[in-house]
Tab-separated table of C-alpha atoms in Angstrom:
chain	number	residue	atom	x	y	z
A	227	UNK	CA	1.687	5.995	-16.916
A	228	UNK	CA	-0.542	4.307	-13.754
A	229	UNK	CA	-3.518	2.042	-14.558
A	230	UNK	CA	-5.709	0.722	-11.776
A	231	UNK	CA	-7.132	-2.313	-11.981
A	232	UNK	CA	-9.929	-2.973	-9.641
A	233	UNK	CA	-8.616	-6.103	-8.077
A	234	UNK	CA	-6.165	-6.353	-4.844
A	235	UNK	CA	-2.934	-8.031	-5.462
A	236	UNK	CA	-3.361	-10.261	-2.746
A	237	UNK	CA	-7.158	-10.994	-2.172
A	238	UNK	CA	-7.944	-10.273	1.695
A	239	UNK	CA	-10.817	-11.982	3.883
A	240	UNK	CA	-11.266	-10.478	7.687
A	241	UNK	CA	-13.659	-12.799	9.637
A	242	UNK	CA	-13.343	-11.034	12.783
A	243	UNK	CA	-13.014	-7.225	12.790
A	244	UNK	CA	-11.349	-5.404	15.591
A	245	UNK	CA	-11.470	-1.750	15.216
A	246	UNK	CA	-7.767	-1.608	17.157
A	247	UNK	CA	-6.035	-3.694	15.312
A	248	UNK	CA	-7.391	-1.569	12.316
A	249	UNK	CA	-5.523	1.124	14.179
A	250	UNK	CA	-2.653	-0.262	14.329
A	251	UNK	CA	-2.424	-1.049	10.852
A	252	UNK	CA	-2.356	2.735	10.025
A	253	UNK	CA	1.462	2.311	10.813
A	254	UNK	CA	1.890	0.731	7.368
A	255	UNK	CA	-0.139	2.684	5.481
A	256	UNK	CA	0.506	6.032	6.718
A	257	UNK	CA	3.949	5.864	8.953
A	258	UNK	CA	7.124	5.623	8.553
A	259	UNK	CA	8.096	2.631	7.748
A	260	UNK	CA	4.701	1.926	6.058
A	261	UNK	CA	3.755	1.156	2.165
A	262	UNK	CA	3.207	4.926	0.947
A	263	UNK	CA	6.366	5.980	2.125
A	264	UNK	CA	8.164	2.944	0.420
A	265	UNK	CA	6.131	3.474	-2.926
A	266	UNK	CA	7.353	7.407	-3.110
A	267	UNK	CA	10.947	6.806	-2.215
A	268	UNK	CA	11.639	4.277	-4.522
A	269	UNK	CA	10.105	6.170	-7.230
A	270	UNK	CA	11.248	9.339	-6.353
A	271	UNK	CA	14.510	8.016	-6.533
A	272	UNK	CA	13.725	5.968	-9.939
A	273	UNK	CA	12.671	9.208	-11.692
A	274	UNK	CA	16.493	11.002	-10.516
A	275	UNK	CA	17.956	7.964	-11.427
A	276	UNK	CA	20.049	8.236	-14.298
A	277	UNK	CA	20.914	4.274	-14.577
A	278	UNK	CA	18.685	2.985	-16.786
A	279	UNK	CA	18.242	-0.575	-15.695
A	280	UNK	CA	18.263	0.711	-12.095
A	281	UNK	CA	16.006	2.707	-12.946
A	282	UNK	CA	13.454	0.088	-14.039
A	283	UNK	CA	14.056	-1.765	-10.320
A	284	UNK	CA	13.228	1.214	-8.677
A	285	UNK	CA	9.940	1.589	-10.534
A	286	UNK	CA	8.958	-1.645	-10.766
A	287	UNK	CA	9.471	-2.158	-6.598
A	288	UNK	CA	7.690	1.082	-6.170
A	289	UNK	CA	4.755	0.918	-8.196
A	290	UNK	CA	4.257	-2.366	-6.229
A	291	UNK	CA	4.325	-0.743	-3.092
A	292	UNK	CA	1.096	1.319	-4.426
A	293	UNK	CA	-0.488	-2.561	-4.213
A	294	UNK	CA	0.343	-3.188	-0.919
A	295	UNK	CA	-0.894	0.155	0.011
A	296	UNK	CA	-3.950	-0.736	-1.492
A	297	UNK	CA	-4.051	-4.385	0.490
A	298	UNK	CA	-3.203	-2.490	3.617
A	299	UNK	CA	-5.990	0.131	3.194
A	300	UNK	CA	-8.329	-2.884	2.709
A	301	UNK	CA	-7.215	-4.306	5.617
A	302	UNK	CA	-7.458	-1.505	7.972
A	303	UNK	CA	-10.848	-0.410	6.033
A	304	UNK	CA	-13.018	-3.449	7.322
A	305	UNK	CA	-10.922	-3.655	10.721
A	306	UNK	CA	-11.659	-0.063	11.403
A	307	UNK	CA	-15.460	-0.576	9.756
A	308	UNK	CA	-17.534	-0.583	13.392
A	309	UNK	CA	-16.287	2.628	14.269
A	310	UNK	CA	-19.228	3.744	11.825
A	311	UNK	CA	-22.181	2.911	13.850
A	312	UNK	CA	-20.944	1.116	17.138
A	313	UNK	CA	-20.259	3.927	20.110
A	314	UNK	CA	-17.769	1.375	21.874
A	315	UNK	CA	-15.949	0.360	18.685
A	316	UNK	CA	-15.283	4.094	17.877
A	317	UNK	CA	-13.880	4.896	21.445
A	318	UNK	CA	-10.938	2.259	20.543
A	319	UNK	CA	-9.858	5.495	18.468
A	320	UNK	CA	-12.056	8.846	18.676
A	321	UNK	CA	-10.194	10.550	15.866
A	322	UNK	CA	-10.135	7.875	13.510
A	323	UNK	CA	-13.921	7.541	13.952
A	324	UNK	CA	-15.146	11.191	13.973
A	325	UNK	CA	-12.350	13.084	12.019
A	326	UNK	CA	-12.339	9.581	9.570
A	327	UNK	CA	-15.735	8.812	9.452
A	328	UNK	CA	-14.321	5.263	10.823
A	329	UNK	CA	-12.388	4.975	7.429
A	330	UNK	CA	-8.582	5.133	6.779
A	331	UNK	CA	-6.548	8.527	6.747
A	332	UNK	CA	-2.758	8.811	5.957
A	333	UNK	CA	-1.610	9.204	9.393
A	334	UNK	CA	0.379	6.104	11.559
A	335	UNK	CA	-1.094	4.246	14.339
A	336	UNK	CA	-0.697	7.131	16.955
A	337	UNK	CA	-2.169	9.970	14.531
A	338	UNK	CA	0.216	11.630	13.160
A	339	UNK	CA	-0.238	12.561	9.827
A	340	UNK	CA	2.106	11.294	6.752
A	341	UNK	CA	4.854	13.618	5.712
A	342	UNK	CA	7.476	13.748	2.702
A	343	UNK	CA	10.000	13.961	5.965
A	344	UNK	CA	10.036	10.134	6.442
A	345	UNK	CA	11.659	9.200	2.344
A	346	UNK	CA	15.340	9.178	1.804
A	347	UNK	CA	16.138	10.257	-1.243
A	348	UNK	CA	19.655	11.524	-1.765
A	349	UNK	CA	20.626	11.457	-5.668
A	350	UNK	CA	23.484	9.215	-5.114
A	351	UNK	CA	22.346	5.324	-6.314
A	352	UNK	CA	24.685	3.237	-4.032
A	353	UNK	CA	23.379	5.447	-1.396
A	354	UNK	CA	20.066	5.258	-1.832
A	355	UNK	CA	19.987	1.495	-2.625
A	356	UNK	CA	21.443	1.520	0.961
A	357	UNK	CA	18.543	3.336	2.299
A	358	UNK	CA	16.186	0.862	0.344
A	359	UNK	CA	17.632	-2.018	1.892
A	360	UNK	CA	17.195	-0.704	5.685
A	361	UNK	CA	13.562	0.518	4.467
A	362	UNK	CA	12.588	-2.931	3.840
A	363	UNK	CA	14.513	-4.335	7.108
A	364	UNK	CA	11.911	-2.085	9.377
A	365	UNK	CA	9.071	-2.674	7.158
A	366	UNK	CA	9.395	-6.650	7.869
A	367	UNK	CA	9.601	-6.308	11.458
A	368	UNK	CA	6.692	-3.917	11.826
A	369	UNK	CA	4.666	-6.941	9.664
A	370	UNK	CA	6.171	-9.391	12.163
A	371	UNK	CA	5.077	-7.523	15.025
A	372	UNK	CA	1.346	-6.665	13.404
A	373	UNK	CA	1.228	-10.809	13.128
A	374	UNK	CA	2.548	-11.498	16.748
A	375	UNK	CA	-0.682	-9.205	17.160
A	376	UNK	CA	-3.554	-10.159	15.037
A	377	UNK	CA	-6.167	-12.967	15.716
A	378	UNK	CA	-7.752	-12.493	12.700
A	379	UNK	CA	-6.952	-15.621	10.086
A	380	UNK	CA	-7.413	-13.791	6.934
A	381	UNK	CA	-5.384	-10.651	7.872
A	382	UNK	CA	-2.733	-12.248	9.197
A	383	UNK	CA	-2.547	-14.094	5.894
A	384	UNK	CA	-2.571	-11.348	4.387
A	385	UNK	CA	0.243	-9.429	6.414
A	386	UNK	CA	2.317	-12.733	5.679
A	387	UNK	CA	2.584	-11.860	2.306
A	388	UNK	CA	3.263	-8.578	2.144
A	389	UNK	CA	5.815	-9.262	5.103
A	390	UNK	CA	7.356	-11.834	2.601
A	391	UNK	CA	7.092	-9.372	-0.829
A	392	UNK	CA	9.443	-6.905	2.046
A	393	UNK	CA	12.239	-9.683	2.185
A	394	UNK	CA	11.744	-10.092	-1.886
A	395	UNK	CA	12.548	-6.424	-2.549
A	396	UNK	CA	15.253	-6.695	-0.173
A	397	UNK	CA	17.472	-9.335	-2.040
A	398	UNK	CA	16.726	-7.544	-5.607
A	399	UNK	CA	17.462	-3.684	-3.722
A	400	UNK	CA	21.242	-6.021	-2.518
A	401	UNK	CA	21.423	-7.779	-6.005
A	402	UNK	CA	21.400	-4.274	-7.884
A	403	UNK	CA	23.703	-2.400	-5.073
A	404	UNK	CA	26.104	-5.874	-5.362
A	405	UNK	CA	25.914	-5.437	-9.334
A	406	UNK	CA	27.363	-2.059	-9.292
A	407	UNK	CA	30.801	-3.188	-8.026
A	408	UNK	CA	30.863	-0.542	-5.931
A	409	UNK	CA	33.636	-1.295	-2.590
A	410	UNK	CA	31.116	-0.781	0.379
A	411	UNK	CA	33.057	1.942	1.988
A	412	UNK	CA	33.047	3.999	-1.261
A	413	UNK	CA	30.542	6.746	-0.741
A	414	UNK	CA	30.743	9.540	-3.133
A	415	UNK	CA	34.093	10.856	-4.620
A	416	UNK	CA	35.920	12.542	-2.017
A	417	UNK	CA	38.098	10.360	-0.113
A	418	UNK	CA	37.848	9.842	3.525
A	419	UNK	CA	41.200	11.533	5.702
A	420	UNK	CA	43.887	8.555	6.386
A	421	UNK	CA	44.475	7.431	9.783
A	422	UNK	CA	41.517	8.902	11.127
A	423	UNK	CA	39.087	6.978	9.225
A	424	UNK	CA	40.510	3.879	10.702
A	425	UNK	CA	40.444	5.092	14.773
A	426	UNK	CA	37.945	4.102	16.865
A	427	UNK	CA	36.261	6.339	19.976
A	428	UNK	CA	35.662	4.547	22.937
A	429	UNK	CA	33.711	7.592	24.387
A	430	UNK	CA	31.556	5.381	26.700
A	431	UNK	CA	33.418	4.058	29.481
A	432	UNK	CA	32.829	2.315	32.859
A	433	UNK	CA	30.759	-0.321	34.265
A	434	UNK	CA	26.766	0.785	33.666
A	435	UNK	CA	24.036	-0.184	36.639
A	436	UNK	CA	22.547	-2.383	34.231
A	437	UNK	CA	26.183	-4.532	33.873
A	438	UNK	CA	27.072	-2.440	30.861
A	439	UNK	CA	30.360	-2.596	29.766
A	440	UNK	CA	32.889	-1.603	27.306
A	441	UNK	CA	32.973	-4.485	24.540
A	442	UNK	CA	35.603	-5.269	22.042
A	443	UNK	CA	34.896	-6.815	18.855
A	444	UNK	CA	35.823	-6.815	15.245
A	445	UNK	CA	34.035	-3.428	15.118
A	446	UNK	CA	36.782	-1.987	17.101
A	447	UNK	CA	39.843	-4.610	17.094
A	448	UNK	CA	41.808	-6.035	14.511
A	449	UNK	CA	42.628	-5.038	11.236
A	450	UNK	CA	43.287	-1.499	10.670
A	451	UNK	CA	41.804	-0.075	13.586
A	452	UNK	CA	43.297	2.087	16.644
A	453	UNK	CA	41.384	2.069	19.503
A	454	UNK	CA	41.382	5.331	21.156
A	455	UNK	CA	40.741	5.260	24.750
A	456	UNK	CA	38.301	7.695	26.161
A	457	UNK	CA	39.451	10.639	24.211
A	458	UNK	CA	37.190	13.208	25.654
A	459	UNK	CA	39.537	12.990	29.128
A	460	UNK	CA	42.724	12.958	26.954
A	461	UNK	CA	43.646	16.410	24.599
A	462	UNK	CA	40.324	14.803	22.456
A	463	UNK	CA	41.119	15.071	19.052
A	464	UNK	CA	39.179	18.930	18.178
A	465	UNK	CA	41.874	19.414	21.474
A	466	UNK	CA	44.725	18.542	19.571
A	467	UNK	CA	43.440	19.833	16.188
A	468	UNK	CA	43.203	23.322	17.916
A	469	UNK	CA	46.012	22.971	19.749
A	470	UNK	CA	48.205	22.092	16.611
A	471	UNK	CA	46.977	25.335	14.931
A	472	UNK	CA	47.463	27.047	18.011
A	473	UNK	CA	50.907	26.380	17.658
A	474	UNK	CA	51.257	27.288	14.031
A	475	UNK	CA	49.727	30.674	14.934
A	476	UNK	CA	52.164	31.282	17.567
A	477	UNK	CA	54.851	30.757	15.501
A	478	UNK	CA	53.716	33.086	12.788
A	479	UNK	CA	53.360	35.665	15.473
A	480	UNK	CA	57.009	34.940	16.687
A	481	UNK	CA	58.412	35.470	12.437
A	482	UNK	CA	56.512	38.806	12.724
A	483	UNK	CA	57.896	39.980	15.770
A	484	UNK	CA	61.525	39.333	15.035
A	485	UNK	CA	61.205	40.907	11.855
């Protein structure tokens, strides 16, 4: 069950509005990385989940996302609010003024309108919680970036918490994947093949214009790995998979002959 209550979570005061910065603040509220999308994954994902007290995170986080929405719309709402009546303010966005009516519309900062496509919903909880995680990593830096760009006091107050509430959901979303004592490289219930799962492709080579180069790191040394140089000018391992069955084949058709 949802209940409104007619206050914002966060109160927000915008001395100074600038119909494109009201623009830009469509990204969270209608793109991809912005609060609507956050609020339906995360309870999309809580109403599949079968974990009870998992469960209860993802609801909790994503009924709060529904607030932020909320502050974000209120944001963009008075930033945007010139576009009503002022000709100049409403050429800092023609389709947010005319098709809008200067209001806000769930579409990002560049138009384009919301769509299911952006969640990541897959069934499986560690993977999800995964997801989550990321989700809240590009929602902080699109705040950070919206600060960097705001003159405005109040709103950038404003962004400041919800850029902080990202970095909150964050450590609970790591909390509840770290509670599940789950090895990170466990995914699912079919096990990956030995050997290859431990190879790594160096399939970009050379010296780039722009001092490129090929690196070497604990991504690629150490450990387990085998570093597999440029396999593409080698057999390339579909090469040597084919070629391995092409062998198998040929002996099959030798049995048959002899017989």
């Amino acid at each position: 069950m949802y209940h409104h209550v007619k206050k914002l979570m966060y109160t927000v005061h915008v001395d100074h509005p600038d119909p494109r910065f009201g623009n830009m603040l469509l990204e969270q509220f209608g793109g991809a990385n912005g609060e609507l999308a956050a609020a339906m994954q995360y309870s999309i994902q809580g109403l599949n989940c079968e974990d009870p007290e998992r469960k209860d995170l993802l609801m909790d986080i994503g009924t709060e996302e529904l607030s932020h929405l909320e502050i974000v719309g209120a944001l963009a709402r008075l930033h945007l609010k010139p576009m009503k009546k002022d000709r100049e303010a409403a050429e800092a966005d023609p389709m947010v003024a005319i098709a809008g009516g200067g209001g806000v519309t769930l579409c990002n900062s560049m138009g384009n309108a919301w769509t299911a496509d952006y969640l990541k919903v897959t069934g499986e909880l560690d993977v999800d919680l995964r997801s989550n995680i990321a989700a809240e990593a590009r929602a902080k830096i699109v705040y950070e970036r919206l600060i960097n760009l705001c003159d405005d006091s109040g709103t950038k107050d404003a962004l400041q918490f919800l850029m902080t509430r990202e970095i909150t959901h964050m450590k609970a979303f790591m909390a509840a994947l770290e509670s599940m004592g789950k090895d990170p490289l466990s995914i699912g219930k079919i096990p990956p093949t030995p050997g290859i799962v431990d190879e790594f492709y160096n399939d970009s080579t050379g010296e780039g214009e722009d001092g490129e180069i090929d690196a070497r790191g604990p991504w690629n040394r150490g450990g387990e790995w085998k570093f597999v140089e440029a396999p593409a000018f080698g057999d390339g391992v579909k090469a040597t998979v084919h070629k391995s069955r092409g062998s198998a084949n040929s002996d099959s058709a030798k049995k048959r002959t002899s017989k």
